[in-house]
């Protein structure tokens, strides 16, 4: 999970803690658009471009580290990583934060669509992804878990749209770290009692969970 969420921490750190003047000089060196803006507008765009570029690079590193250290890259990390690179690249190229802000919505909608397809067709797609994380879980347990995560992803897609369309850039970045991640972890934990009732056993006293990256 550390590999999955490390890029988001980099994104947050660069946006809030990187010095303003070096960021503005760096962006101004590659683009002349900042000269036509007031200082506040230029600072926001500089933050967007620098933080998004760091996010893209950190995501690529996370994929490489996952492959080298763990021997594989999870499908969820692949999906999220590809979308980060594509939409992050569009944000940097067009100097428009809306592309990277829409990325979580598309990730959540993709996961929800895939899981819903599995539910409707009777295919245990979630079991194929997380089977080793939930040992002993019955078919009914997998069905309920898939249903719950499908509804959660739909809810998160709607929530992300509401936040980025109605709040500032900094608020949205903070929401990704302090809102989306705790909600995801809390939801995963809230499912454990239901899973235990449907045969879940904990290997070595712990239940390993693979959560979707941001």
Short mmCIF file of C-alpha atoms in Angstrom, two decimals:
data_model
loop_
_atom_site.label_atom_id
_atom_site.label_comp_id
_atom_site.label_asym_id
_atom_site.label_seq_id
_atom_site.Cartn_x
_atom_site.Cartn_y
_atom_site.Cartn_z
CA UNK A 1 0.00 0.00 0.00
CA UNK A 2 2.96 2.34 0.64
CA UNK A 3 3.94 2.05 -3.03
CA UNK A 4 0.38 2.89 -4.10
CA UNK A 5 0.03 6.01 -1.95
CA UNK A 6 3.58 7.41 -2.04
CA UNK A 7 2.93 9.41 -5.26
CA UNK A 8 -0.02 11.13 -3.59
CA UNK A 9 2.17 12.14 -0.66
CA UNK A 10 4.70 13.61 -3.11
CA UNK A 11 1.87 15.48 -4.86
CA UNK A 12 0.68 16.94 -1.56
CA UNK A 13 4.19 17.84 -0.35
CA UNK A 14 5.20 19.66 -3.55
CA UNK A 15 1.93 21.59 -3.71
CA UNK A 16 2.01 22.83 -0.11
CA UNK A 17 5.66 22.88 0.90
CA UNK A 18 7.75 23.63 -2.22
CA UNK A 19 9.00 27.27 -2.19
CA UNK A 20 6.83 29.58 -4.28
CA UNK A 21 9.51 31.64 -6.02
CA UNK A 22 11.55 28.70 -7.40
CA UNK A 23 8.35 27.07 -8.67
CA UNK A 24 7.27 30.24 -10.43
CA UNK A 25 10.71 30.76 -11.98
CA UNK A 26 10.81 27.15 -13.12
CA UNK A 27 7.40 27.30 -14.77
CA UNK A 28 8.10 30.74 -16.26
CA UNK A 29 11.25 29.34 -17.84
CA UNK A 30 9.20 26.80 -19.79
CA UNK A 31 6.12 28.93 -20.42
CA UNK A 32 5.46 32.60 -21.02
CA UNK A 33 1.90 32.47 -19.75
CA UNK A 34 2.75 33.50 -16.18
CA UNK A 35 3.80 36.96 -17.33
CA UNK A 36 0.18 37.78 -18.18
CA UNK A 37 -1.13 36.82 -14.72
CA UNK A 38 -1.26 38.51 -11.36
CA UNK A 39 1.00 37.03 -8.69
CA UNK A 40 -1.71 34.94 -7.03
CA UNK A 41 -2.89 33.44 -10.32
CA UNK A 42 0.69 32.73 -11.39
CA UNK A 43 1.42 31.02 -8.08
CA UNK A 44 -1.62 28.75 -8.40
CA UNK A 45 -0.68 27.69 -11.92
CA UNK A 46 2.95 27.15 -10.86
CA UNK A 47 1.77 24.92 -8.01
CA UNK A 48 -0.53 22.99 -10.34
CA UNK A 49 2.18 22.34 -12.90
CA UNK A 50 4.98 21.49 -10.44
CA UNK A 51 2.83 19.30 -8.19
CA UNK A 52 1.28 17.47 -11.14
CA UNK A 53 4.67 16.89 -12.76
CA UNK A 54 5.98 15.48 -9.47
CA UNK A 55 2.84 13.31 -9.19
CA UNK A 56 3.39 11.86 -12.67
CA UNK A 57 7.09 11.15 -12.07
CA UNK A 58 6.42 9.63 -8.64
CA UNK A 59 3.71 7.40 -10.11
CA UNK A 60 6.09 6.10 -12.77
CA UNK A 61 8.69 5.42 -10.05
CA UNK A 62 6.07 3.62 -7.94
CA UNK A 63 5.19 1.33 -10.86
CA UNK A 64 8.87 0.52 -11.46
CA UNK A 65 9.51 -0.10 -7.74
CA UNK A 66 6.44 -2.32 -7.50
CA UNK A 67 7.67 -4.37 -10.45
CA UNK A 68 11.26 -4.65 -9.19
CA UNK A 69 10.64 -5.11 -5.46
CA UNK A 70 7.33 -6.98 -5.45
CA UNK A 71 7.68 -8.79 -8.76
CA UNK A 72 4.37 -7.48 -10.12
CA UNK A 73 2.25 -4.38 -10.62
CA UNK A 74 -1.35 -4.63 -9.42
CA UNK A 75 -4.07 -3.98 -12.02
CA UNK A 76 -5.39 -1.12 -9.88
CA UNK A 77 -1.97 0.56 -9.83
CA UNK A 78 -1.67 0.09 -13.61
CA UNK A 79 -5.07 1.70 -14.22
CA UNK A 80 -4.43 4.59 -11.86
CA UNK A 81 -0.87 5.05 -13.14
CA UNK A 82 -1.86 5.24 -16.78
CA UNK A 83 -4.58 7.78 -16.00
CA UNK A 84 -2.19 9.88 -13.88
CA UNK A 85 0.31 10.02 -16.74
CA UNK A 86 -2.33 10.85 -19.36
CA UNK A 87 -4.36 13.40 -17.41
CA UNK A 88 -1.32 14.79 -15.62
CA UNK A 89 0.34 15.29 -18.98
CA UNK A 90 -2.74 17.13 -20.26
CA UNK A 91 -2.78 19.35 -17.17
CA UNK A 92 0.87 20.29 -17.63
CA UNK A 93 0.57 20.81 -21.40
CA UNK A 94 -2.58 22.95 -21.27
CA UNK A 95 -1.82 24.54 -17.87
CA UNK A 96 -5.29 23.45 -16.81
CA UNK A 97 -5.83 21.70 -13.44
CA UNK A 98 -9.20 20.30 -14.47
CA UNK A 99 -7.63 17.32 -16.22
CA UNK A 100 -5.82 15.95 -13.17
CA UNK A 101 -8.80 16.82 -10.98
CA UNK A 102 -11.06 14.67 -13.15
CA UNK A 103 -8.66 11.72 -12.97
CA UNK A 104 -9.94 10.30 -9.64
CA UNK A 105 -13.51 10.44 -10.95
CA UNK A 106 -12.50 8.36 -13.96
CA UNK A 107 -10.54 5.91 -11.77
CA UNK A 108 -13.48 5.43 -9.42
CA UNK A 109 -15.93 5.14 -12.30
CA UNK A 110 -13.70 2.57 -14.02
CA UNK A 111 -13.43 0.43 -10.89
CA UNK A 112 -17.19 0.72 -10.29
CA UNK A 113 -17.94 -0.24 -13.90
CA UNK A 114 -15.65 -3.26 -13.83
CA UNK A 115 -17.07 -4.51 -10.54
CA UNK A 116 -20.65 -3.90 -11.65
CA UNK A 117 -19.96 -5.89 -14.82
CA UNK A 118 -18.69 -8.75 -12.65
CA UNK A 119 -21.82 -8.61 -10.51
CA UNK A 120 -24.17 -8.62 -13.47
CA UNK A 121 -22.36 -11.45 -15.25
CA UNK A 122 -21.66 -13.55 -12.16
CA UNK A 123 -17.90 -13.30 -12.60
CA UNK A 124 -15.89 -12.91 -9.37
CA UNK A 125 -13.59 -10.18 -10.71
CA UNK A 126 -12.80 -8.81 -7.26
CA UNK A 127 -11.89 -12.27 -6.05
CA UNK A 128 -9.37 -12.53 -8.87
CA UNK A 129 -7.74 -9.29 -7.72
CA UNK A 130 -7.88 -9.74 -3.95
CA UNK A 131 -8.31 -13.47 -3.41
CA UNK A 132 -5.16 -13.86 -1.29
CA UNK A 133 -6.12 -10.84 0.83
CA UNK A 134 -9.36 -12.43 2.05
CA UNK A 135 -8.67 -16.13 2.73
CA UNK A 136 -11.69 -18.34 3.35
CA UNK A 137 -14.27 -15.82 2.12
CA UNK A 138 -17.37 -17.51 0.70
CA UNK A 139 -18.93 -16.80 -2.69
CA UNK A 140 -21.71 -14.86 -0.95
CA UNK A 141 -19.10 -12.84 0.91
CA UNK A 142 -17.35 -11.96 -2.34
CA UNK A 143 -20.67 -10.94 -3.89
CA UNK A 144 -21.49 -8.63 -1.00
CA UNK A 145 -17.97 -7.19 -0.91
CA UNK A 146 -18.12 -6.50 -4.64
CA UNK A 147 -21.51 -4.83 -4.26
CA UNK A 148 -20.25 -2.67 -1.40
CA UNK A 149 -17.11 -1.51 -3.22
CA UNK A 150 -19.11 -0.79 -6.35
CA UNK A 151 -21.41 1.54 -4.40
CA UNK A 152 -18.42 3.08 -2.61
CA UNK A 153 -16.61 3.85 -5.87
CA UNK A 154 -19.75 5.42 -7.33
CA UNK A 155 -20.09 7.57 -4.23
CA UNK A 156 -16.43 8.61 -4.35
CA UNK A 157 -16.70 9.53 -8.04
CA UNK A 158 -19.65 11.80 -7.25
CA UNK A 159 -17.87 13.26 -4.20
CA UNK A 160 -14.72 14.05 -6.17
CA UNK A 161 -16.78 15.86 -8.79
CA UNK A 162 -18.54 17.91 -6.12
CA UNK A 163 -15.27 18.85 -4.41
CA UNK A 164 -13.17 19.87 -7.40
CA UNK A 165 -16.00 21.76 -9.07
CA UNK A 166 -16.91 23.76 -5.96
CA UNK A 167 -13.63 24.21 -4.04
CA UNK A 168 -10.19 25.69 -4.57
CA UNK A 169 -7.20 23.76 -5.92
CA UNK A 170 -5.52 23.61 -2.50
CA UNK A 171 -8.69 22.33 -0.82
CA UNK A 172 -9.01 19.59 -3.45
CA UNK A 173 -5.38 18.52 -3.00
CA UNK A 174 -5.90 18.37 0.76
CA UNK A 175 -9.12 16.41 0.28
CA UNK A 176 -7.27 13.74 -1.69
CA UNK A 177 -4.91 13.11 1.22
CA UNK A 178 -7.02 13.87 4.29
CA UNK A 179 -10.43 12.96 2.87
CA UNK A 180 -10.26 10.27 0.21
CA UNK A 181 -7.64 8.05 1.88
CA UNK A 182 -9.29 7.98 5.35
CA UNK A 183 -12.67 7.34 3.72
CA UNK A 184 -11.22 4.42 1.76
CA UNK A 185 -9.43 2.92 4.76
CA UNK A 186 -12.48 3.42 6.97
CA UNK A 187 -14.75 1.77 4.43
CA UNK A 188 -12.41 -1.22 4.11
CA UNK A 189 -12.41 -1.66 7.88
CA UNK A 190 -16.20 -1.26 8.08
CA UNK A 191 -16.55 -4.30 5.80
CA UNK A 192 -14.55 -6.60 8.07
CA UNK A 193 -17.46 -7.69 10.35
CA UNK A 194 -19.49 -8.69 7.29
CA UNK A 195 -16.50 -10.54 5.85
CA UNK A 196 -15.95 -12.42 9.12
CA UNK A 197 -19.55 -13.59 9.03
CA UNK A 198 -18.92 -15.03 5.59
CA UNK A 199 -15.89 -17.16 6.32
CA UNK A 200 -13.00 -14.70 6.33
CA UNK A 201 -9.97 -16.00 8.19
CA UNK A 202 -6.93 -13.93 9.14
CA UNK A 203 -3.52 -15.34 8.31
CA UNK A 204 -1.08 -14.82 11.18
CA UNK A 205 -3.67 -12.72 12.97
CA UNK A 206 -3.90 -10.06 10.29
CA UNK A 207 -6.01 -9.48 7.24
CA UNK A 208 -4.10 -8.07 4.29
CA UNK A 209 -6.08 -5.63 2.20
CA UNK A 210 -5.14 -4.15 -1.16
CA UNK A 211 -6.76 -0.76 -1.52
CA UNK A 212 -7.19 1.26 -4.69
CA UNK A 213 -4.53 3.94 -5.29
CA UNK A 214 -5.41 7.56 -5.81
#
